[in-house]
Coordinates of C-alpha atoms and ligand atoms in Angstrom, one line a residue:
M1 CA 0.0 0.0 0.0
K2 CA 1.4 3.3 -1.0
L3 CA 1.1 5.9 1.8
T4 CA -0.4 9.2 0.6
G5 CA -0.7 12.6 2.2
I6 CA 3.0 12.8 3.3
E7 CA 4.7 13.8 0.0
G8 CA 5.3 17.5 -0.1
S9 CA 4.5 18.0 3.6
T10 CA 6.8 19.8 6.0
V11 CA 7.7 17.5 8.9
L12 CA 9.3 18.5 12.2
V13 CA 10.9 15.6 14.0
T14 CA 12.2 16.2 17.5
G15 CA 14.9 13.9 18.9
A16 CA 15.9 13.2 15.3
A17 CA 19.5 12.4 16.1
G18 CA 18.3 9.4 18.2
G19 CA 17.5 5.8 17.1
I20 CA 13.8 6.1 16.6
G21 CA 13.8 9.8 15.6
S22 CA 16.3 9.3 12.9
A23 CA 14.4 6.2 11.6
V24 CA 11.2 8.3 11.5
A25 CA 12.9 11.2 9.7
S26 CA 14.3 8.7 7.1
C27 CA 10.9 7.0 6.7
L28 CA 9.1 10.3 6.1
A29 CA 11.8 11.7 3.9
T30 CA 11.6 8.5 1.7
A31 CA 7.8 9.1 1.5
G32 CA 8.6 12.5 0.0
A33 CA 8.3 14.9 2.9
S34 CA 10.5 17.9 3.6
V35 CA 12.1 16.9 6.9
V36 CA 13.3 19.2 9.6
A37 CA 15.5 17.1 11.9
A38 CA 15.7 18.8 15.3
D39 CA 17.6 17.6 18.3
I40 CA 19.5 19.1 21.3
D41 CA 22.5 17.5 19.6
G42 CA 22.5 19.9 16.6
E43 CA 25.6 18.4 15.0
R44 CA 24.1 14.9 14.8
A45 CA 20.8 16.4 13.5
T46 CA 22.7 18.3 10.8
A47 CA 24.6 15.1 9.9
L48 CA 21.4 13.2 9.5
A49 CA 19.9 15.9 7.3
D50 CA 23.1 16.0 5.2
S51 CA 22.8 12.2 4.6
L52 CA 19.1 12.5 3.7
R53 CA 19.9 15.2 1.2
E54 CA 22.6 13.1 -0.3
G55 CA 19.9 10.4 -0.8
G56 CA 17.9 13.0 -2.8
S57 CA 15.5 14.1 0.0
T58 CA 14.7 17.6 1.1
A59 CA 16.0 18.0 4.7
L60 CA 17.3 20.5 7.2
G61 CA 19.1 19.8 10.5
L62 CA 18.6 22.1 13.5
R63 CA 19.5 22.3 17.2
M64 CA 16.4 22.6 19.3
D65 CA 16.0 22.1 23.1
V66 CA 12.4 20.9 23.6
T67 CA 12.5 21.9 27.2
D68 CA 12.9 25.6 26.3
C69 CA 9.6 27.1 25.0
T70 CA 11.4 30.1 23.6
D71 CA 13.8 27.9 21.6
V72 CA 10.8 25.8 20.4
E73 CA 8.8 28.9 19.3
R74 CA 11.9 30.3 17.5
V75 CA 12.6 27.0 15.6
V76 CA 8.9 26.5 14.7
D77 CA 8.7 30.1 13.4
T78 CA 11.9 29.7 11.4
V79 CA 10.8 26.4 9.9
E80 CA 7.4 27.8 8.9
R81 CA 9.0 30.8 7.3
S82 CA 11.9 29.1 5.5
V83 CA 10.7 25.6 4.8
G84 CA 6.9 25.7 4.9
P85 CA 3.8 25.3 7.2
I86 CA 4.4 22.3 9.4
G87 CA 2.0 19.5 8.4
I88 CA 3.4 16.8 10.6
L89 CA 5.0 17.0 14.0
V90 CA 6.7 13.9 15.5
N91 CA 7.7 14.2 19.1
A92 CA 10.5 11.6 19.5
A93 CA 12.9 13.4 21.9
G94 CA 13.1 11.6 25.2
V95 CA 15.3 10.5 28.1
L96 CA 15.1 7.4 30.1
G97 CA 16.7 8.7 33.3
R98 CA 18.1 6.5 36.0
V99 CA 16.5 3.1 36.8
A100 CA 15.8 3.4 40.5
A101 CA 13.2 3.0 43.2
L102 CA 10.9 6.0 43.4
T103 CA 12.1 6.9 46.9
E104 CA 15.7 7.2 45.7
Y105 CA 15.2 9.8 43.0
E106 CA 16.6 13.3 43.5
D107 CA 14.6 16.4 42.7
A108 CA 16.9 17.2 39.7
E109 CA 16.2 13.8 38.2
W110 CA 12.4 14.3 38.4
E111 CA 12.8 17.8 36.8
R112 CA 15.0 16.6 33.9
V113 CA 12.9 13.6 33.0
F114 CA 9.6 15.5 33.1
A115 CA 11.2 18.5 31.4
V116 CA 12.2 16.5 28.3
N117 CA 9.4 13.8 28.2
A118 CA 6.3 15.8 29.3
H119 CA 7.1 19.5 29.1
G120 CA 9.0 19.0 25.8
P121 CA 6.0 17.6 23.8
F122 CA 3.8 20.2 25.5
N123 CA 6.0 23.0 24.2
C124 CA 6.1 21.6 20.7
M125 CA 2.4 20.7 20.5
R126 CA 1.4 24.1 21.7
A127 CA 3.6 25.9 19.2
V128 CA 2.7 23.7 16.3
G129 CA -0.9 22.9 17.3
R130 CA -2.0 26.5 17.3
R131 CA -0.7 26.9 13.8
M132 CA -2.3 23.7 12.6
A133 CA -5.6 24.7 14.1
E134 CA -5.6 28.0 12.2
R135 CA -4.9 26.1 9.0
R136 CA -7.4 23.4 10.0
H137 CA -5.0 20.6 9.0
G138 CA -2.2 18.7 10.6
R139 CA -1.0 15.5 12.2
I140 CA 0.8 15.2 15.5
I141 CA 2.4 11.9 16.6
T142 CA 4.1 11.5 20.0
V143 CA 6.5 8.6 20.5
G144 CA 5.4 7.6 24.0
S145 CA 6.1 4.3 25.7
N146 CA 4.3 1.1 26.7
S147 CA 5.7 2.0 30.2
A148 CA 3.0 4.7 30.4
A149 CA 0.3 2.1 30.8
I150 CA 2.1 -0.7 32.8
V151 CA 3.4 0.0 36.3
K152 CA 6.9 -1.3 36.5
T153 CA 9.4 -1.0 39.3
G154 CA 12.4 1.2 38.7
Q155 CA 10.8 3.3 36.1
G156 CA 8.5 5.6 38.2
L157 CA 9.7 8.9 36.7
Y158 CA 10.0 7.7 33.1
G159 CA 6.6 5.9 33.1
A160 CA 4.8 8.9 34.7
S161 CA 6.4 11.4 32.4
K162 CA 5.3 9.2 29.4
A163 CA 1.8 8.9 30.8
A164 CA 1.7 12.7 30.9
A165 CA 2.8 12.9 27.2
H166 CA 0.2 10.3 26.2
Y167 CA -2.6 12.3 28.0
L168 CA -1.5 15.7 26.5
T169 CA -1.3 14.3 23.0
N170 CA -4.7 12.6 23.2
C171 CA -6.3 15.6 24.9
L172 CA -5.0 17.9 22.1
G173 CA -6.4 15.4 19.6
L174 CA -9.8 15.7 21.2
E175 CA -9.7 19.5 21.3
L176 CA -8.6 19.7 17.6
A177 CA -10.6 16.8 16.2
G178 CA -13.1 19.1 14.6
L179 CA -10.4 21.3 13.1
G180 CA -8.8 18.6 10.9
V181 CA -5.9 18.0 13.2
R182 CA -5.2 14.3 14.2
C183 CA -3.1 13.6 17.3
L184 CA -1.9 10.1 18.1
V185 CA 0.6 8.3 20.3
V186 CA 2.9 5.4 19.2
A187 CA 3.9 3.5 22.3
P188 CA 7.0 1.4 21.6
G189 CA 8.2 -1.4 23.8
T190 CA 11.9 -2.0 24.2
T191 CA 13.6 -1.0 20.9
E192 CA 17.2 -1.4 20.0
T193 CA 18.6 2.2 20.3
A194 CA 21.2 4.0 22.4
M195 CA 18.6 4.6 25.1
S196 CA 17.8 0.9 25.7
R197 CA 21.5 -0.1 25.2
T198 CA 22.5 2.3 28.0
N199 CA 19.8 0.8 30.2
W200 CA 21.0 -2.8 29.7
H201 CA 24.6 -1.7 30.1
L202 CA 24.0 0.1 33.4
S203 CA 21.8 -2.5 35.0
G204 CA 22.5 -5.8 33.2
R205 CA 18.8 -6.2 32.5
R206 CA 18.8 -7.3 28.8
E207 CA 17.6 -10.8 29.6
A208 CA 15.1 -9.7 32.2
L209 CA 13.6 -7.3 29.7
L210 CA 13.3 -10.0 27.0
H211 CA 12.1 -12.9 29.1
G212 CA 10.2 -11.1 31.9
E213 CA 10.9 -10.5 35.6
Q214 CA 8.3 -11.5 38.2
D215 CA 9.2 -9.1 40.9
S216 CA 9.0 -6.0 38.7
Y217 CA 5.8 -7.2 37.1
R218 CA 7.4 -7.5 33.7
V219 CA 5.8 -10.0 31.3
G220 CA 8.7 -10.1 28.8
I221 CA 8.1 -9.8 25.1
P222 CA 6.0 -12.6 23.6
R223 CA 7.4 -11.9 20.2
G224 CA 10.8 -12.9 21.6
R225 CA 12.9 -10.0 20.4
F226 CA 13.3 -6.2 20.7
A227 CA 11.9 -3.8 18.1
Q228 CA 14.1 -2.2 15.5
P229 CA 13.7 1.6 15.2
E230 CA 12.4 1.1 11.6
E231 CA 9.5 -1.0 13.0
I232 CA 8.4 2.0 15.1
A233 CA 9.0 4.5 12.2
S234 CA 6.8 2.5 9.8
V235 CA 3.9 2.8 12.2
V236 CA 4.5 6.6 12.6
G237 CA 4.6 6.8 8.8
F238 CA 1.2 5.0 8.4
L239 CA -0.4 7.2 11.1
A240 CA 0.8 10.3 9.4
S241 CA -0.6 9.2 6.1
D242 CA -4.1 9.7 4.6
Q243 CA -4.6 5.9 5.0
A244 CA -5.0 6.6 8.7
A245 CA -7.4 9.5 8.1
H246 CA -10.0 8.3 10.7
L247 CA -7.4 7.6 13.4
T248 CA -7.1 10.2 16.2
V249 CA -7.1 10.4 20.0
T250 CA -5.7 7.0 20.5
T251 CA -2.5 5.1 21.2
V252 CA -1.0 2.4 19.0
T253 CA 1.2 0.1 21.1
V254 CA 4.1 -1.4 19.2
D255 CA 5.8 -3.7 21.7
G256 CA 5.8 -7.3 20.4
G257 CA 2.8 -8.1 22.6
S258 CA 4.5 -7.3 25.9
S259 CA 1.8 -5.1 27.4
L260 CA -0.8 -8.0 26.8
R261 CA -3.5 -5.5 25.8
P262 CA -7.0 -7.1 25.0
Ligands
NAD1 N1 14.4 2.6 22.9 C1 13.4 2.1 23.6 O1 13.4 1.0 24.1 C2 12.2 3.0 23.7 C3 11.0 2.3 24.2 C4 9.8 3.1 24.4 C5 9.8 4.4 24.1 N2 10.9 5.0 23.6 C6 10.9 6.5 23.3 O2 11.2 6.7 22.0 C7 11.8 8.0 21.8 C8 13.1 7.9 21.1 O3 14.0 7.2 21.9 P1 15.3 6.4 21.3 O4 15.2 5.0 21.8 O5 15.4 6.7 19.9 O6 16.4 7.1 22.2 P2 17.7 7.9 21.8 O7 18.4 8.1 23.1 O8 18.4 7.1 20.8 O9 17.2 9.3 21.2 C9 16.6 10.3 22.0 C10 17.0 11.6 21.3 O10 16.4 12.7 22.1 C11 17.3 13.8 22.1 N3 17.0 14.7 23.2 C12 17.2 14.5 24.5 N4 16.8 15.6 25.2 C13 16.4 16.5 24.3 C14 16.0 17.8 24.4 N5 15.9 18.5 25.5 N6 15.7 18.5 23.2 C15 15.8 17.9 22.0 N7 16.2 16.6 21.9 C16 16.5 15.9 23.0 C17 18.7 13.1 22.3 O11 19.7 13.9 21.9 C18 18.5 11.9 21.4 O12 19.0 12.2 20.1 C19 11.9 8.6 23.3 O13 10.9 9.5 23.5 C20 11.8 7.3 24.1 O14 11.3 7.6 25.4 C21 12.1 4.3 23.4

């Protein structure tokens, strides 16, 4: 099935230097979008955009800190003026934070995880959502996490921050549903990127993540393997396309069956 409604659109992807963000940027560039790859790591975002342009796509790399609403407004304004009206926003920037018991977290850890994972999507969705509402057209996809809906030990801050991002995205989707703006969450399970590799490295939990861990209420991954970033990106691509025109205010979980949803 050829995806339509993406070619010619201006797409802003946050966290585009990361594993999932760069796969999403590549997927949408291949579908013919003009991709703005934004990340706090501006050098890697620019390198990604350079490689997409070498492949024949239209792409621009920018530094943007999603936690800074002034920076977000500045970048959104620049993109709209120099590239075009943003038709698709993908919120992929995120941090895992430390795996620890809730009672062990420092204030600064709470602030950082929520600043990136909850405040970040809010800043971006507010800036872009207003413009999309005026134009009565747009698609916003937040890369959340299956952790938002499963209580797990050691991930209190991360799961709570992702639950906030899910709620914000679906709430905006409800508020803008009549204005032609669709808002969706893609909730990955463990995916092979720098983020998950750091987690395994620090805590030696690769096998537990894969096969389940009774005391942390983990059920493992029935599919028997982790996701590849491209398998998350292809779902984002579908949701951004006209083939998903009636999908909004919902969460698509892409986790190899690990959250056992009915
Ligand atoms: N990898 C997994 O197992 C997994 C599972 C579920 C959900 N997710 C979510 O998927 C998204 C992408 O994660 P990933 O696995 O590609 O991780 P990653 O660490 O490879 O990429 C995250 C990117 O976000 C960027 N970033 C961090 N803080 C930022 C800020 N303040 N402003 C702008 N950019 C910032 C980083 O520089 C990095 O490039 C995240 O939101 C993550 O929570 C990942």
